[in-house]
XYZ file of C-alpha atoms in Angstrom:
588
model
C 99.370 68.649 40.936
C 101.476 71.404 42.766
C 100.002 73.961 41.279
C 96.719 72.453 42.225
C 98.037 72.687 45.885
C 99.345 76.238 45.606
C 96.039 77.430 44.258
C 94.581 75.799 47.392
C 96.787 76.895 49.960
C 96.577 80.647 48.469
C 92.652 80.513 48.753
C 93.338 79.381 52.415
C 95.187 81.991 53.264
C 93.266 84.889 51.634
C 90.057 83.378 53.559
C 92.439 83.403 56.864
C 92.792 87.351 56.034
C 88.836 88.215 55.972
C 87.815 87.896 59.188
C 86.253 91.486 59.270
C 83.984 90.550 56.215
C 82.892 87.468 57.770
C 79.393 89.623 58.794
C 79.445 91.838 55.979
C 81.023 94.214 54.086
C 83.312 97.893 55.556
C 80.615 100.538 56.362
C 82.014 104.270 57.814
C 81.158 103.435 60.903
C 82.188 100.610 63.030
C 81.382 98.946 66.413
C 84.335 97.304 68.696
C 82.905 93.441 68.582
C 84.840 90.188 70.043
C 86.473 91.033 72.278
C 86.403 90.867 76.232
C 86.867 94.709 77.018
C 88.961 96.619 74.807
C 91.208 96.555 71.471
C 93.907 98.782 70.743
C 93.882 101.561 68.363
C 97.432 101.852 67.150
C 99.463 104.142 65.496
C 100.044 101.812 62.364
C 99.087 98.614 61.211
C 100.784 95.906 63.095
C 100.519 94.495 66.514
C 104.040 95.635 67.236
C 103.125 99.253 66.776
C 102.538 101.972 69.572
C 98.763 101.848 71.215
C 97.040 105.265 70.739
C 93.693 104.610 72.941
C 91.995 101.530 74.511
C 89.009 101.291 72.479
C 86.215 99.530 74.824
C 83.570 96.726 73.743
C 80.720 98.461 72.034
C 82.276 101.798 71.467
C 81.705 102.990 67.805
C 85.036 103.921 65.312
C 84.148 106.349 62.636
C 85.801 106.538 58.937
C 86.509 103.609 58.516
C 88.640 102.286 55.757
C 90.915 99.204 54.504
C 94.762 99.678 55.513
C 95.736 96.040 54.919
C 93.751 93.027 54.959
C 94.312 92.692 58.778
C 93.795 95.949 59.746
C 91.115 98.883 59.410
C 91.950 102.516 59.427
C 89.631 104.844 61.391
C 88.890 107.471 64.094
C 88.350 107.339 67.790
C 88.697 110.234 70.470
C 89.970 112.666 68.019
C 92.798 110.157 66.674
C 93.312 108.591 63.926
C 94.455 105.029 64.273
C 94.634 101.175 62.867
C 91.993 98.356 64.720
C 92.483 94.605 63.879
C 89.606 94.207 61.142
C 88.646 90.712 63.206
C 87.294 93.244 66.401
C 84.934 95.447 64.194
C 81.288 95.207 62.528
C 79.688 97.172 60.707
C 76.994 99.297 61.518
C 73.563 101.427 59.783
C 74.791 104.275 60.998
C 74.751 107.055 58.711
C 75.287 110.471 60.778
C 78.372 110.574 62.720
C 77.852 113.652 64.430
C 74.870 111.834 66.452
C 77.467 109.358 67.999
C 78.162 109.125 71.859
C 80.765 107.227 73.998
C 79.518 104.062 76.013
C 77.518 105.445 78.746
C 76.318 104.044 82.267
C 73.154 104.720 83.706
C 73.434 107.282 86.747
C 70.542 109.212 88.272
C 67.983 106.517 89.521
C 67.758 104.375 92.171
C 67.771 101.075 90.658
C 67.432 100.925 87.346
C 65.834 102.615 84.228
C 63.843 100.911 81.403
C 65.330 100.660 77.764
C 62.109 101.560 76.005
C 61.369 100.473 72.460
C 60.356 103.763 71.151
C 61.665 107.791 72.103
C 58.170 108.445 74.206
C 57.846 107.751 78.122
C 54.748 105.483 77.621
C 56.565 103.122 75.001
C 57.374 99.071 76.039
C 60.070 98.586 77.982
C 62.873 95.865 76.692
C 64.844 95.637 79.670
C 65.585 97.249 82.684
C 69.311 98.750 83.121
C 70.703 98.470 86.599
C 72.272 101.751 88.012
C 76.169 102.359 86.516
C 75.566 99.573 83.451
C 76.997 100.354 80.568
C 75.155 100.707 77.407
C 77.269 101.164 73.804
C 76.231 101.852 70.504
C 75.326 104.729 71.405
C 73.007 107.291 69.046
C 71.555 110.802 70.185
C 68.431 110.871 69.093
C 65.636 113.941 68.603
C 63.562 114.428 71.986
C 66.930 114.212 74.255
C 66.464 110.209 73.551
C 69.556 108.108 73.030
C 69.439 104.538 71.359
C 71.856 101.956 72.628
C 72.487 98.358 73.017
C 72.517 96.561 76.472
C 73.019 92.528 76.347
C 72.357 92.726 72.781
C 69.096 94.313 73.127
C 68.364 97.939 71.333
C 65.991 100.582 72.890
C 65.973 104.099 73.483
C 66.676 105.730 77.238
C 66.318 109.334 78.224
C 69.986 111.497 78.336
C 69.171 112.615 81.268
C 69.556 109.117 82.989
C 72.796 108.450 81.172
C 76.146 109.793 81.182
C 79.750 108.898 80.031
C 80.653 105.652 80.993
C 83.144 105.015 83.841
C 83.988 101.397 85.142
C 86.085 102.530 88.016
C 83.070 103.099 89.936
C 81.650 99.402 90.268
C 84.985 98.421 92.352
C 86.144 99.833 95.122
C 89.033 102.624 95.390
C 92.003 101.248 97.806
C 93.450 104.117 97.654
C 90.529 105.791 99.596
C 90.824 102.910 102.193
C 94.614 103.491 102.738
C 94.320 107.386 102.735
C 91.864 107.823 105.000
C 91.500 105.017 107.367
C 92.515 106.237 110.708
C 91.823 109.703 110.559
C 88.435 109.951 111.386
C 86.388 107.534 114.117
C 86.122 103.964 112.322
C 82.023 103.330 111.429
C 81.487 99.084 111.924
C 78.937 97.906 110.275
C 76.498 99.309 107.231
C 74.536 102.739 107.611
C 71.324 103.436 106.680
C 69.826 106.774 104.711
C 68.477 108.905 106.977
C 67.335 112.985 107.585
C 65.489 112.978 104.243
C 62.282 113.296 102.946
C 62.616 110.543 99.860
C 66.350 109.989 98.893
C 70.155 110.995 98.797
C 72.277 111.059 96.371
C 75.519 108.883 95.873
C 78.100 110.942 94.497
C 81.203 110.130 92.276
C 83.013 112.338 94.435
C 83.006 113.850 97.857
C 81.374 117.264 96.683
C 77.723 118.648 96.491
C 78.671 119.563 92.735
C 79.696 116.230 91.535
C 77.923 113.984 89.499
C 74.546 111.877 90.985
C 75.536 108.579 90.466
C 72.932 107.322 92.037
C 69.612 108.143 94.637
C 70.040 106.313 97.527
C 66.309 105.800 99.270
C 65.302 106.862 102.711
C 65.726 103.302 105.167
C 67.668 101.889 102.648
C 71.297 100.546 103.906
C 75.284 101.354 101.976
C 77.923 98.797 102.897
C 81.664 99.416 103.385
C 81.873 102.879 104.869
C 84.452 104.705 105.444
C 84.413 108.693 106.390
C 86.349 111.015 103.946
C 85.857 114.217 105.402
C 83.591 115.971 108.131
C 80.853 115.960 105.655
C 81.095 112.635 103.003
C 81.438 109.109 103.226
C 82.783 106.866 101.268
C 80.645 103.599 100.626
C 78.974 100.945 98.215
C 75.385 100.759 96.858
C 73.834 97.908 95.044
C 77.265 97.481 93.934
C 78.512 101.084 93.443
C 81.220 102.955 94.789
C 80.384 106.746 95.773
C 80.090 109.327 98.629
C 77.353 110.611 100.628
C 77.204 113.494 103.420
C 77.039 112.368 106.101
C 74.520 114.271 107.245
C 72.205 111.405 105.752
C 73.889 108.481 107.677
C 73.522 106.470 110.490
C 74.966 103.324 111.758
C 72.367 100.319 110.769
C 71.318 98.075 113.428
C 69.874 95.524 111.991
C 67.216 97.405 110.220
C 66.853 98.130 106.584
C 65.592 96.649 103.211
C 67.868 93.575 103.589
C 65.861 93.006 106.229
C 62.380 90.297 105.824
C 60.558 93.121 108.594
C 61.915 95.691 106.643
C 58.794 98.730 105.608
C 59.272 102.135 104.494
C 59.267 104.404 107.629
C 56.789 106.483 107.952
C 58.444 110.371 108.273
C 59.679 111.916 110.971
C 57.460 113.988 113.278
C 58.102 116.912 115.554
C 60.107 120.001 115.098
C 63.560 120.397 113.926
C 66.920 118.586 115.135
C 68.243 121.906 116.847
C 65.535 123.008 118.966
C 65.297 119.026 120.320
C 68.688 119.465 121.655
C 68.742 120.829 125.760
C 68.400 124.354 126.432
C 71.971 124.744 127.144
C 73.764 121.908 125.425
C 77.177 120.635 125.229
C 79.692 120.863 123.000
C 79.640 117.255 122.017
C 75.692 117.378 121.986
C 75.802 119.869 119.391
C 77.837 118.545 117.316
C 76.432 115.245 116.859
C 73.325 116.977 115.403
C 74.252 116.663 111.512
C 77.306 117.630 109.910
C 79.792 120.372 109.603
C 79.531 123.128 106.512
C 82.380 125.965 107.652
C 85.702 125.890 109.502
C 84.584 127.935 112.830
C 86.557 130.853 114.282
C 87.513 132.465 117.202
C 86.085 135.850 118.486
C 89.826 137.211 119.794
C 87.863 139.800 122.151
C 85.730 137.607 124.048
C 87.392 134.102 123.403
C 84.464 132.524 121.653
C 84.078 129.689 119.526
C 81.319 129.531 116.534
C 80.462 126.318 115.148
C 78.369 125.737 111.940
C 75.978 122.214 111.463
C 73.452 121.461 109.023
C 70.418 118.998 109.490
C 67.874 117.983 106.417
C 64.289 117.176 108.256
C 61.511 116.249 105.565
C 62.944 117.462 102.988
C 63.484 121.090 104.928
C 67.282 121.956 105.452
C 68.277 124.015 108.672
C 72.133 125.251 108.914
C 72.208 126.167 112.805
C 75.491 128.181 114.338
C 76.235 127.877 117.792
C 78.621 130.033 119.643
C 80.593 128.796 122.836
C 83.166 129.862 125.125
C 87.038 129.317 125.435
C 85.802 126.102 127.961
C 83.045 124.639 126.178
C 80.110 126.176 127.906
C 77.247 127.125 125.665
C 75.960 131.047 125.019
C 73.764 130.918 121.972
C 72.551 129.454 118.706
C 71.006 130.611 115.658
C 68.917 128.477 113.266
C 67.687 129.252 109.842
C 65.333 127.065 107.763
C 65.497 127.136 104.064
C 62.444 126.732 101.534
C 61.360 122.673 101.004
C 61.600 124.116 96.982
C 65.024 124.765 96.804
C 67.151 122.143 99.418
C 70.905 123.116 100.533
C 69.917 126.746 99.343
C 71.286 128.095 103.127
C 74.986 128.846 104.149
C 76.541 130.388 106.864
C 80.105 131.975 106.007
C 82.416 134.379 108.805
C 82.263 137.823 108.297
C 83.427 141.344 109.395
C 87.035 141.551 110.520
C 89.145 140.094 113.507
C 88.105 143.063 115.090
C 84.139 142.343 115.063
C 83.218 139.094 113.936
C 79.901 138.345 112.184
C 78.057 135.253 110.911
C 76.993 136.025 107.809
C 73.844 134.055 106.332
C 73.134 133.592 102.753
C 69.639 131.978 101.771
C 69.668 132.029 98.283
C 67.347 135.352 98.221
C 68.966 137.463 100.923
C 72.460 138.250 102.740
C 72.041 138.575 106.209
C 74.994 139.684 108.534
C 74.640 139.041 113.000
C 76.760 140.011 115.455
C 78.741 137.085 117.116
C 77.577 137.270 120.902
C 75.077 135.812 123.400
C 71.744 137.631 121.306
C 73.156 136.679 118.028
C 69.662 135.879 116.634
C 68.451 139.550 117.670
C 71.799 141.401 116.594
C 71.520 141.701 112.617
C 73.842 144.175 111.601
C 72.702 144.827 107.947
C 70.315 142.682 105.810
C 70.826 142.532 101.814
C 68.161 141.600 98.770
C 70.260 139.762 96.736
C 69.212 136.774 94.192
C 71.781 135.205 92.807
C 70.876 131.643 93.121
C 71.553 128.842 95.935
C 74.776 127.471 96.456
C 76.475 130.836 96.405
C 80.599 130.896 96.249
C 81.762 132.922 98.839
C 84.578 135.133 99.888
C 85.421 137.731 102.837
C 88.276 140.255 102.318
C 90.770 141.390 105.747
C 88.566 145.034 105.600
C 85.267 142.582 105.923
C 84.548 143.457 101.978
C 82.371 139.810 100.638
C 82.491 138.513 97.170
C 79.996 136.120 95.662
C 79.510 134.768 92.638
C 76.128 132.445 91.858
C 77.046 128.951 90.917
C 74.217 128.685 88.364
C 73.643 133.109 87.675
C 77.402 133.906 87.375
C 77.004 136.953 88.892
C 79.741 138.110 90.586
C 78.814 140.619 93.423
C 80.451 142.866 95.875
C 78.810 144.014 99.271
C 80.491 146.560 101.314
C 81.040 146.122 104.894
C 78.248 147.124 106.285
C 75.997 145.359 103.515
C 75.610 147.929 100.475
C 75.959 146.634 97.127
C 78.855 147.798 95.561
C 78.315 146.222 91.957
C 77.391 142.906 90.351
C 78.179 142.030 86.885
C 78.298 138.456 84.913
C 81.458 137.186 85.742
C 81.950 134.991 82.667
C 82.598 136.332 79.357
C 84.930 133.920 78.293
C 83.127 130.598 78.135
C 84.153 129.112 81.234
C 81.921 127.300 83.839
C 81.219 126.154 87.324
C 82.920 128.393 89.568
C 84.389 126.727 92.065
C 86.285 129.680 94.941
C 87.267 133.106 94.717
C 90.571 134.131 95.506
C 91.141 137.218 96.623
C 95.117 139.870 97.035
C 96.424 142.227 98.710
C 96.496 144.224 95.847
C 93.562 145.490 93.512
C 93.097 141.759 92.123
C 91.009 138.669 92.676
C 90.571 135.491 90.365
C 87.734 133.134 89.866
C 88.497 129.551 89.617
C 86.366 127.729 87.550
C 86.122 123.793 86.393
C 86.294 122.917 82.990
C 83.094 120.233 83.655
C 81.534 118.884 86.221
C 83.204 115.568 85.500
C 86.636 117.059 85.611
C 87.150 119.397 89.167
C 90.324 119.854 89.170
C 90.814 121.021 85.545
C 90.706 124.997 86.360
C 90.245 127.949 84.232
C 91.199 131.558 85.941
C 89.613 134.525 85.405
C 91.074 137.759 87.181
C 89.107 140.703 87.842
C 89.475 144.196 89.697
C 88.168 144.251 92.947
C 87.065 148.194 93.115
C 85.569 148.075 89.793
C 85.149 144.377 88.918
C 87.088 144.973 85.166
C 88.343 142.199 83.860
C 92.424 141.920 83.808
C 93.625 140.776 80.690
C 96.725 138.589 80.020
C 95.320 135.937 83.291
C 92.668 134.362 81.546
C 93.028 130.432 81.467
C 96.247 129.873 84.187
C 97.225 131.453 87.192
C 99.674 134.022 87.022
C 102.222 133.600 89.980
C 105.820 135.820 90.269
C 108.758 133.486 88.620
C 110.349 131.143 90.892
C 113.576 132.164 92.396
C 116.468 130.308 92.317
C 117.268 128.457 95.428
C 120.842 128.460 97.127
C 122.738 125.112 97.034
C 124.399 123.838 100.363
C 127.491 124.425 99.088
C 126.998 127.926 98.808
C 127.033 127.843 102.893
C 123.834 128.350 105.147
C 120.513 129.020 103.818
C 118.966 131.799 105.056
C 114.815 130.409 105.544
C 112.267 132.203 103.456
C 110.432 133.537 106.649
C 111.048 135.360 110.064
C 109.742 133.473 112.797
C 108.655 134.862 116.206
C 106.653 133.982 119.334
C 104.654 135.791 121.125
C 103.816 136.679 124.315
C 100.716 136.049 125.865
C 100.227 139.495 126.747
C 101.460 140.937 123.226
C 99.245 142.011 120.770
C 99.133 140.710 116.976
C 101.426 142.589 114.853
C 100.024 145.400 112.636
C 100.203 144.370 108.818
C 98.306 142.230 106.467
C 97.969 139.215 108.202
C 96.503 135.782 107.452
C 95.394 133.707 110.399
C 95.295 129.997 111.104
C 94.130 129.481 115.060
C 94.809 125.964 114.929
C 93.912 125.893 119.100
C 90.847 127.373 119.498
C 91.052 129.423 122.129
C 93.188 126.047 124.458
C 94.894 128.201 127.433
C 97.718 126.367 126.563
C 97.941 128.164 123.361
C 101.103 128.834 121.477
C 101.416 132.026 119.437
C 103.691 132.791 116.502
C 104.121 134.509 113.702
C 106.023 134.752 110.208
C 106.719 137.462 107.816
C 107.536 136.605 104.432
C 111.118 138.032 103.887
C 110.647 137.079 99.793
C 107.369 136.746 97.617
C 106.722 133.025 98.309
C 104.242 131.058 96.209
C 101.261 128.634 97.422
C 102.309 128.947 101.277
C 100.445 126.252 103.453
C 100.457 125.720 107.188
C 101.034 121.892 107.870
C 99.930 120.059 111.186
C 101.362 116.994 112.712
C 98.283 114.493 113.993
C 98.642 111.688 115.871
C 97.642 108.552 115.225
C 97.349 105.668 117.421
C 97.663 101.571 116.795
C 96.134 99.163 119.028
C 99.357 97.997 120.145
C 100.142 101.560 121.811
C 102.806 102.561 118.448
C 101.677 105.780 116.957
C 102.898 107.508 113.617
C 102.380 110.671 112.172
C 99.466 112.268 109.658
C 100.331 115.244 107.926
C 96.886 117.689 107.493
C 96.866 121.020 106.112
C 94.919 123.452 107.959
C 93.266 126.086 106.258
C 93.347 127.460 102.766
C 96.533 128.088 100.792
C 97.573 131.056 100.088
C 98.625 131.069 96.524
C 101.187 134.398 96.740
C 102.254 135.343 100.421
C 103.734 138.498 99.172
C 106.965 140.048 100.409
C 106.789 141.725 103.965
C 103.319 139.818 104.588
C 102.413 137.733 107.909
C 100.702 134.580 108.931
C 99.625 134.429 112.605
C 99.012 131.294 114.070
C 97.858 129.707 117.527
C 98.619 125.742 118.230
C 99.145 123.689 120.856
C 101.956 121.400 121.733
C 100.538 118.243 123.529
C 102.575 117.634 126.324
C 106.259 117.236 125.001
C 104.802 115.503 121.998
C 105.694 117.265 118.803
C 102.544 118.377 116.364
């Protein structure tokens, strides 16, 4: 009789240990199965042990073999790792080199089909709601991939699909708490606008970063919040992402949540620039769209030059205005770009502090003016030069420009008065999506690119010669900055600063030198002048500004705001010039 019992309660057991065969027997590769949104892949087999990776619901494991009766061993994201046998299946799946992540569905406006074959006329199974996820995921011939979505299988075009990311279905406080305050509060939704049939709804506040989704002309985004003088933050159809603003206005009461809601019909009349007044305001001009360049003083006649861009039936004008040290208007110039290829126009300062010039790019041609009342009249020099639309741009101290093509890679060099100097591809060492140009004192600038479009931020460096464009070896893939020098302690007495500081008179000229500027006033008469000269090599010099910011019970703290570009190596003996404005005896 007891061994009767031990046989039993051995059998129970063993069954206890099989929950992975319950559906079948180990195949090489897996699929992550009940559970709620992820298992752990650990570093051995036991619950106790270290978690490698969060593997999510859906996501398939590949190699997969018995470690213990509890416990599978198999890959994930390059590791190697041990899954509770109970959360994985098996699978058919036969080639592993055809296996995705979990993706979401990005690039539509609200949803694309899951089709039951890899052709665009095939049945559709279900329709996929922008930024679902869909696992199981197969790449299949004809750019197709084959994936589950609430249990169903079908096939959906890569193109609509990319690598899954949950964070953007809730909302990101830490956009709320960084920004709210700084720019003028938006109540209410705002409704798509300035387009001919949709926006796009970005995962982050940049022209380069990935579509999540197109956002329809009338159609209305909740929860806004402005980022930047040209994004907003805000929530589609339950999405988090940014649009310019540019294509937003506050809703009143109009839109497709509306019953009387109908598509609009488009706009009619010329563009957004020539309906302002003949000699507008400040203000009025820059309410028309949104702003694409810092602007810049013209030291010699105290003018201001401000840069806006408007997007009228699918047309985009960039318009710059110049004004006076009081506000009063002198001129504009407006440039439409081809309906074929939209945001292909940018305006970018040019020359030297000594003769300022708006220099125009359209995505065919490079086109300097003068900076003056008959701006539109006064081109200096005018360039042939393709190298694609959304051109990276920058302007050396003797008025020398650099570009390099976002999508051609060619990295050019115009002299200044608008020869070509030479143009060559830029990348021979496999990086991509150039981001800025960086340009020294000495014979030296760097390209920094992005790894991917999904990670800005992630930068590779490239360092050429700027009078022959060679590249320098021994920079590629990091930026090569002097070493660090050890600070002083307070103990060792006094520490001298790492710059000389001086004021200026409002008479005195600006020093003679290499000089970077940062006119913070904009030509205010109450302008403050100063400069500092590096006394030491210093490394990733910023100027800092103190904003105000007020609460509705009269309190106000402070907002710290860089202004300007840093300056990754102010170099020994260098200056920075800079004109600000103290508001009454209020520090800033």
């Amino acid at each position: 009789m007891k061994r009767l019992i031990c046989l039993l309660l051995t059998a129970i057991l063993v069954l206890s240990l099989l929950p992975a065969l319950a559906s079948g027997t180990i195949t090489p590769v897996m699929r992550v199965a009940h559970c709620s949104e992820w298992v752990s892949l650990r570093e051995y087999p036991s619950t106790s042990a270290a978690r490698l990776e969060k593997v999510a619901l859906g996501e398939l494991v590949t190699d997969c073999a018995f470690a213990t009766w509890e416990f599978i061993e198999c890959q994930y994201n390059g590791k190697t790792g041990y899954i509770q046998s109970r959360y994985l299946e098996p699978t058919n799946i036969s080639d592993e080199s055809t296996i995705l992540p979990n993706q979401m569905v990005v690039n539509v406006e609200e949803y694309v089909n899951l089709l039951s074959s890899p052709s665009p006329g095939s049945r559709s199974v279900a329709h996929v709601p922008v930024c679902a996820v869909v696992t199981s995921c197969e790449l299949m011939p004809g750019d197709y991939v084959y994936c589950t979505y609430q249990g169903s299988r079908g096939y959906i075009p890569s193109k609509y699909l990319h690598k899954a990311d949950t964070s953007v279905t809730r909302q990101d406080t830490s956009v709320i708490s960084k920004y709210s305050g700084r720019y003028p509060a938006i109540s209410g939704p705002m409704e798509v606008v300035n387009c001919e049939e949709w926006v796009s709804l970005r995962q982050r506040p940049s022209t380069s970063a990935l579509r999540l989704a197109r956002v329809r002309l009338g159609v209305q985004v909740t929860d806004c919040i402005q980022v930047s003088d040209t994004f907003i933050y805000c929530c589609y159809r339950g999405v988090w992402g940014y649009i310019q603003s540019a294509y937003l206005m506050e809703a009143y009461g109009h839109g497709p949540m509306d019953p009387s809601y109908s598509d609009p019909e488009p706009a009619l009349g010329t563009n957004a620039f020539d309906r302002l007044p003949a000699y507008p305001t400040l203000s009025q001009f820059n309410a028309v769209g949104s702003l694409i360049g810092d602007f810049w003083s013209d030291p010699q006649h105290t003018w201001q030059v401000f840069m806006r861009k408007v997007v009228e039936q699918g047309v985009e004008t960039c318009c710059a205005a110049v004004f006076d040290a009081q506000g009063g208007y002198v001129t504009r110039l407006c440039i439409s770009g081809n309906p074929m290829e939209p945001e292909s126009i940018s305006f970018f300062a040019g020359g030297t502090a000594q003769q300022r010039l708006l220099v125009c790019y359209s995505g065919t041609d490079l086109t300097a003016y003068r900076v003056g009342p008959m701006m539109a009249d006064d081109v200096q020099w005018s360039l042939l030069l393709n190298i694609g639309a959304d051109a990276i741009q920058a302007v050396d101290s003797d008025g020398t420009i650099y570009l390099i093509g976002y999508y051609t890679d060619l990295l050019t060099k115009v002299s200044p008065n608008g020869e070509l100097v030479w143009q060559m591809p830029a990348n021979d060492q496999g990086a991509a999506y150039p981001m800025e140009i960086n340009l020294y004192p000495q014979d030296r600038l760097d390209i920094v690119y992005a790894s991917s479009l999904d990670d800005i931020g992630m930068e590779t460096v490239l360092s050429r010669t700027k009078s022959t464009g060679e590249m320098i070896t021994g920079t590629e893939d990091s930026r090569q900055y002097p070493a660090v020098p050890e600070q002083p302690s307070a103990a060792d007495g006094p520490i001298e600063p790492a710059v000389e500081i001086r004021m200026l008179g409002r008479a005195e000229p600006m020093p003679e030198g290499q000089m970077y500027v940062y006119d913070i006033a904009y030509n205010d008469p109450d302008q403050i002048r100063m400069v500092l000269t590096a006394k030491e090599d210093l490394i990733g010099f910023r100027v800092l500004a103190l904003d105000l910011s007020f609460a509705d019970d009269g309190e106000f703290t402070y907002l710290t705001t860089q202004k300007g570009a840093e300056i990754p190596i102010l170099e020994k003996g260098n200056k920075v010039f800079i004109k600000f404005v103290i508001p009454g005896d209020t520090p800033a």
